[in-house]
Coordinates of C-alpha atoms in Angstrom, one line a residue:
M157 CA 84.3 142.2 50.0
T158 CA 86.8 139.5 50.8
R159 CA 86.7 137.5 54.1
T160 CA 89.7 139.4 55.4
L161 CA 88.1 142.8 54.8
R162 CA 84.9 141.7 56.4
L163 CA 86.7 140.7 59.6
L164 CA 88.6 144.0 59.7
A165 CA 85.4 146.0 59.2
T166 CA 83.7 144.1 62.0
A167 CA 86.6 144.5 64.4
S168 CA 86.7 148.3 63.7
T169 CA 83.0 148.6 64.4
L170 CA 83.3 146.8 67.7
A171 CA 86.3 149.0 68.7
A172 CA 84.4 152.1 67.9
A173 CA 81.4 151.0 70.0
A174 CA 83.7 150.0 72.9
F175 CA 85.4 153.5 72.8
A176 CA 82.1 155.3 72.8
A177 CA 80.9 153.4 75.9
T178 CA 84.1 154.0 77.9
P179 CA 84.1 157.3 80.0
A180 CA 87.0 159.6 79.4
F181 CA 89.1 160.4 82.5
A182 CA 91.9 163.0 82.6
E183 CA 93.9 160.4 84.6
G184 CA 93.3 157.7 82.1
T185 CA 91.0 154.6 81.8
A186 CA 89.1 153.8 84.9
A187 CA 90.6 151.2 87.3
G188 CA 89.0 147.8 87.0
T189 CA 88.3 148.2 83.3
T190 CA 88.9 145.0 81.3
I191 CA 90.8 145.7 78.1
T192 CA 90.4 143.0 75.5
N193 CA 92.4 142.6 72.3
N194 CA 91.4 140.1 69.6
V195 CA 93.4 139.0 66.6
S196 CA 92.3 137.0 63.5
L197 CA 94.5 135.1 61.1
N198 CA 93.1 134.4 57.6
Y199 CA 95.0 132.3 55.0
R200 CA 94.6 130.1 51.9
V201 CA 95.8 126.7 51.0
G202 CA 95.8 125.9 47.3
G203 CA 93.8 129.0 46.6
V204 CA 91.1 127.9 49.0
D205 CA 90.1 130.0 52.0
Q206 CA 90.8 128.2 55.2
T207 CA 89.1 128.5 58.6
S208 CA 90.5 131.6 60.3
V209 CA 92.6 131.3 63.4
T210 CA 91.8 133.7 66.3
A211 CA 93.4 134.7 69.6
S212 CA 92.4 136.9 72.4
N213 CA 94.1 138.7 75.3
S214 CA 92.5 140.5 78.3
F215 CA 93.9 142.4 81.2
I216 CA 92.5 144.6 84.0
V217 CA 93.5 148.3 84.4
D218 CA 95.1 148.8 87.7
R219 CA 94.4 151.7 90.1
K220 CA 96.5 154.8 89.9
V221 CA 96.2 156.8 93.2
N222 CA 96.9 160.5 92.9
L223 CA 95.6 163.4 94.9
T224 CA 96.3 167.1 95.5
V225 CA 95.4 169.6 98.2
A226 CA 95.7 173.2 97.1
E227 CA 95.2 176.4 99.0
V228 CA 92.5 178.6 97.4
G229 CA 93.3 182.2 96.6
N230 CA 97.1 182.1 97.0
T231 CA 97.0 184.8 99.7
T232 CA 96.9 185.0 103.4
T233 CA 93.6 185.3 105.3
S234 CA 93.4 188.7 107.1
V235 CA 91.7 188.4 110.5
S236 CA 90.9 190.5 113.5
P237 CA 91.9 189.8 117.0
G238 CA 89.1 187.9 118.7
Q239 CA 87.4 187.0 115.3
Q240 CA 85.2 183.9 115.5
S241 CA 84.9 181.4 112.6
A242 CA 87.8 182.7 110.5
V243 CA 88.0 180.7 107.3
T244 CA 90.8 179.4 105.1
S245 CA 89.8 177.4 102.0
F246 CA 91.4 174.4 100.2
D247 CA 90.6 172.3 97.2
V248 CA 91.1 168.6 97.5
T249 CA 91.2 166.8 94.1
N250 CA 91.0 163.1 93.3
A251 CA 93.4 162.9 90.4
S252 CA 93.2 159.1 90.4
N253 CA 91.4 156.8 87.9
A254 CA 89.0 155.5 90.6
P255 CA 86.7 156.8 93.3
L256 CA 88.3 157.3 96.8
D257 CA 87.5 158.4 100.3
F258 CA 90.0 161.0 101.8
A259 CA 90.9 161.1 105.5
L260 CA 91.4 164.8 106.5
A261 CA 93.5 166.4 109.2
A262 CA 93.9 170.1 110.0
T263 CA 97.1 170.9 112.0
Q264 CA 99.0 174.1 112.9
L265 CA 102.5 175.1 112.3
S266 CA 104.8 175.4 115.2
G267 CA 107.0 178.4 114.5
G268 CA 109.0 178.9 111.3
T269 CA 108.1 180.8 108.2
A270 CA 104.5 180.7 107.2
K271 CA 103.5 180.0 103.6
R272 CA 102.6 183.6 102.8
G273 CA 105.5 185.1 104.7
G274 CA 106.1 186.2 108.2
T275 CA 106.8 184.0 111.2
D276 CA 104.2 181.7 112.7
N277 CA 103.9 183.0 116.2
F278 CA 100.5 182.0 117.5
N279 CA 97.8 179.3 117.2
V280 CA 94.1 179.7 116.4
T281 CA 91.7 177.7 118.5
D282 CA 88.7 175.3 118.0
I283 CA 89.7 174.2 114.5
K284 CA 87.0 172.5 112.5
L285 CA 86.6 171.2 109.0
Y286 CA 83.6 171.8 106.7
T287 CA 82.7 170.7 103.2
D288 CA 81.1 173.0 100.7
T289 CA 77.7 171.5 100.9
N290 CA 76.0 173.9 98.5
N291 CA 79.0 174.1 96.1
N292 CA 79.0 177.9 96.0
G293 CA 82.7 178.2 96.9
S294 CA 82.2 180.1 100.1
Y295 CA 81.7 179.0 103.7
D296 CA 78.1 179.2 104.9
A297 CA 77.6 178.7 108.6
G298 CA 74.6 176.5 109.3
T299 CA 74.6 175.1 105.7
D300 CA 78.0 173.6 105.1
L301 CA 78.5 170.2 106.8
E302 CA 81.2 169.6 109.5
I303 CA 83.4 166.7 108.4
T304 CA 86.5 164.7 109.3
Y305 CA 86.8 163.0 105.9
L306 CA 85.6 163.3 102.3
D307 CA 83.2 160.5 101.3
Q308 CA 83.0 158.9 97.8
V309 CA 85.1 161.3 95.8
E310 CA 84.8 160.4 92.1
A311 CA 87.8 160.3 89.8
D312 CA 88.7 163.7 88.4
T313 CA 86.6 165.5 91.0
T314 CA 87.5 168.4 93.3
R315 CA 85.9 169.1 96.6
R316 CA 86.3 172.3 98.6
V317 CA 87.1 172.1 102.3
F318 CA 87.0 175.0 104.7
V319 CA 89.3 175.2 107.8
V320 CA 87.3 177.3 110.3
A321 CA 88.9 178.5 113.6
N322 CA 88.7 181.2 116.2
V323 CA 91.4 183.9 116.6
P324 CA 92.7 184.8 120.1
L325 CA 91.9 188.4 121.2
S326 CA 95.4 189.4 122.4
R327 CA 97.1 189.5 119.0
A328 CA 98.8 192.4 117.2
T329 CA 98.9 193.4 113.5
G330 CA 101.3 191.2 111.6
D331 CA 101.0 188.1 113.9
V332 CA 100.7 184.9 111.8
A333 CA 99.1 181.5 112.5
G334 CA 99.9 178.9 109.8
V335 CA 97.5 176.0 109.2
R336 CA 97.9 172.8 107.2
L337 CA 95.3 170.6 105.6
T338 CA 96.3 167.0 104.9
A339 CA 94.4 164.5 102.8
Q340 CA 95.2 160.7 102.7
A341 CA 93.7 158.2 100.2
A342 CA 91.2 155.8 101.8
E343 CA 89.1 153.0 100.3
P344 CA 85.7 154.1 99.1
T345 CA 83.6 151.6 101.2
A346 CA 80.0 152.1 102.1
A347 CA 78.7 155.7 101.7
G348 CA 78.7 157.5 105.0
S349 CA 81.8 155.9 106.5
L350 CA 85.5 156.3 106.0
G351 CA 87.2 153.3 104.4
G352 CA 90.6 151.9 105.5
L353 CA 93.7 153.7 104.3
V354 CA 94.8 152.7 100.8
T355 CA 97.9 150.5 100.6
Q356 CA 100.1 150.1 97.5
T357 CA 100.5 146.7 95.8
T358 CA 103.9 145.2 96.3
G359 CA 105.7 142.8 94.1
A360 CA 104.8 141.9 90.5
N361 CA 101.6 142.8 88.7
T362 CA 98.7 140.5 89.6
A363 CA 95.7 139.4 87.6
G364 CA 93.4 141.6 89.8
V365 CA 93.3 145.4 90.3
D366 CA 96.6 146.5 91.7
T367 CA 97.2 149.9 93.4
V368 CA 100.0 152.3 92.5
F369 CA 100.7 155.5 94.3
A370 CA 101.2 158.2 91.6
D371 CA 101.4 161.3 93.7
G372 CA 104.9 162.4 92.8
S373 CA 104.8 166.0 94.0
T374 CA 107.4 167.1 96.6
T375 CA 106.3 170.8 96.5
G376 CA 106.0 172.4 99.9
G377 CA 107.6 169.5 101.8
N378 CA 105.3 166.8 100.5
T379 CA 106.7 163.2 100.2
A380 CA 106.3 161.6 96.8
Y381 CA 104.3 158.4 96.2
D382 CA 102.7 157.9 99.6
G383 CA 99.0 158.5 98.9
I384 CA 99.2 161.7 101.1
H385 CA 99.2 165.3 100.1
F386 CA 99.0 168.6 102.0
D387 CA 99.0 172.4 101.5
E388 CA 99.2 175.3 103.9
D389 CA 97.6 178.7 104.4
D390 CA 97.8 181.2 107.1
Y391 CA 95.9 183.7 109.2
T392 CA 97.5 187.1 109.5
I393 CA 96.3 189.6 112.1
L394 CA 95.2 193.0 110.9
A395 CA 94.2 194.9 114.0
A396 CA 93.1 198.4 114.7
S397 CA 95.7 200.4 116.7
L398 CA 93.9 203.1 118.6
T399 CA 95.4 205.7 120.9
A400 CA 93.4 208.2 123.0
T401 CA 94.8 211.6 123.8
K402 CA 93.1 213.8 126.4
T403 CA 93.8 217.5 126.4
S404 CA 92.3 220.5 128.2
R405 CA 92.3 224.3 127.6
V406 CA 90.9 227.1 129.5
I407 CA 88.1 229.0 127.7
S408 CA 87.3 231.8 130.2
D409 CA 87.5 232.8 133.8
P410 CA 85.3 235.1 136.0
V411 CA 88.1 237.7 136.3
N412 CA 89.7 237.9 132.8
G413 CA 86.8 236.6 130.7
T414 CA 88.2 235.2 127.4
T415 CA 91.3 237.4 127.4
N416 CA 94.3 235.4 128.8
P417 CA 92.0 233.4 131.1
K418 CA 93.4 231.3 133.9
M419 CA 92.3 228.1 135.5
I420 CA 90.8 229.5 138.7
P421 CA 87.6 228.5 140.4
G422 CA 84.7 229.5 138.1
A423 CA 86.8 229.1 134.9
V424 CA 85.4 227.2 132.0
V425 CA 87.7 224.4 130.8
E426 CA 87.3 222.5 127.5
Y427 CA 88.3 218.8 127.4
C428 CA 89.1 217.1 124.1
I429 CA 89.5 213.3 123.8
A430 CA 91.1 212.6 120.4
V431 CA 91.0 208.9 119.2
A432 CA 93.5 208.1 116.4
N433 CA 94.0 204.9 114.4
A434 CA 97.6 204.1 113.3
A435 CA 98.5 203.8 109.6
N436 CA 98.3 200.3 108.1
S437 CA 95.7 199.2 110.7
A438 CA 92.2 197.8 110.4
T439 CA 89.2 200.1 110.6
A440 CA 87.9 200.5 114.1
S441 CA 84.1 200.5 114.6
N442 CA 81.6 200.8 117.4
I443 CA 83.9 203.1 119.4
N444 CA 82.3 204.1 122.7
V445 CA 84.0 206.8 124.8
T446 CA 83.1 207.4 128.5
D447 CA 84.7 210.0 130.8
T448 CA 84.0 210.3 134.5
L449 CA 84.2 214.0 135.5
P450 CA 86.5 215.0 138.4
G451 CA 84.6 215.9 141.6
E452 CA 86.1 219.4 141.5
T453 CA 84.3 220.2 138.2
A454 CA 80.7 220.8 137.0
Y455 CA 79.4 219.7 133.6
Q456 CA 78.5 222.6 131.2
A457 CA 75.2 221.5 129.7
A458 CA 74.8 224.5 127.5
F459 CA 77.9 223.4 125.4
G460 CA 76.9 219.7 125.4
V461 CA 79.0 216.8 124.1
K462 CA 80.3 217.1 120.6
T463 CA 81.5 214.0 118.7
N464 CA 83.3 213.1 115.5
G465 CA 85.3 216.3 115.2
T466 CA 88.8 216.6 113.7
V467 CA 92.2 217.4 115.0
T468 CA 94.8 219.8 113.5
G469 CA 98.2 219.0 114.9
A470 CA 97.6 218.7 118.6
T471 CA 94.5 221.0 118.6
C472 CA 90.9 219.8 118.5
N473 CA 88.7 221.6 116.1
A474 CA 85.3 222.8 117.1
D475 CA 83.7 220.9 114.2
G476 CA 82.1 217.9 115.9
A477 CA 78.8 217.2 114.2
G478 CA 77.6 214.4 116.5
S479 CA 76.4 214.6 120.0
G480 CA 77.0 212.6 123.1
S481 CA 75.4 212.7 126.5
H482 CA 76.0 213.3 130.2
A483 CA 74.4 211.5 133.2
S484 CA 75.4 211.3 136.8
G485 CA 78.8 212.9 136.3
V486 CA 79.7 210.6 133.3
V487 CA 80.2 212.0 129.8
S488 CA 79.8 209.4 126.9
G489 CA 79.6 209.4 123.2
T490 CA 79.9 207.1 120.2
L491 CA 82.4 207.8 117.4
A492 CA 82.0 206.9 113.8
D493 CA 84.3 204.3 112.2
I494 CA 88.0 205.3 112.3
A495 CA 90.0 204.1 109.3
A496 CA 93.8 203.7 109.3
G497 CA 95.5 207.1 109.7
E498 CA 92.3 208.9 110.8
A499 CA 91.3 210.5 114.1
R500 CA 88.0 211.6 115.6
T501 CA 87.2 213.6 118.8
L502 CA 84.8 214.0 121.7
V503 CA 84.7 217.5 123.2
F504 CA 82.9 218.8 126.2
R505 CA 83.3 221.6 128.8
V506 CA 83.3 221.9 132.6
S507 CA 83.6 224.7 135.1
I508 CA 86.0 224.6 138.0
N509 CA 84.3 224.5 141.4

């Protein structure tokens, strides 16, 4: 093997070893890495090999700062009026070639069109941020840690962040509250504390590790190349829409019996309370009905209180399979869940004093 071939073989071996020892990042070589290039010049004079001439050059890879915040699920979060700890989820990704901290802020829209449609017309309350401590992708109260920033996020790493808030009680189906999660690049100083915000290197390239903002996305109103990125999600109210209709019909009277009875003293009157849930509404549950009897009537214990019956048109059917109760002039009963477009009844009878 000639001297030249030996040198080339050695250089190739060193290059292969250096490549194997360098971690592969989707965003490129890690910031702070020193890249060295060596050259050798071999020659002869009068047919005699001369001492080779070598040269070397090194430079340090600069820091490319890039980040994304992305709503998880690409859909609105359906919530109920008065719901506590309603959750929207975001993924924050460090698409840089170096570790970073990220300062976080959750804010609310103030009117306008929400990301998933509809007009932002209310605000949620008591907004807090949590990190996915157990990395299962879902918010777990009491397990996931409340945060104000993301600490020591490695390059090419994604962390899930939950925006958790309470929903006001007095909201109707279709109301929308838009929320925004913003992340800003910060220096990864000591673990457990947020570093100062990252600043971009100005002027010419230096010998040290310079910083370049590479976040070029303007999607959704973001500003390019500022080390900040945000995305939005929204809470949309899906409420139950219950209506109660109370009807009465005479069953019998002491003169006519059941043939064309009239509402005279001694007559038996049947009350029906029909509870209906409008179409495209949330299912209503834990439905408790109470009815205070008029003083001019007396409860008919033999008939009882029948619950969870059906309605045909405007007439209550005598098919209630559940039972309610009566105590001290008050009739009460619990209805089973009522889905959208369904109705259930509570039926009882009184006599006219």
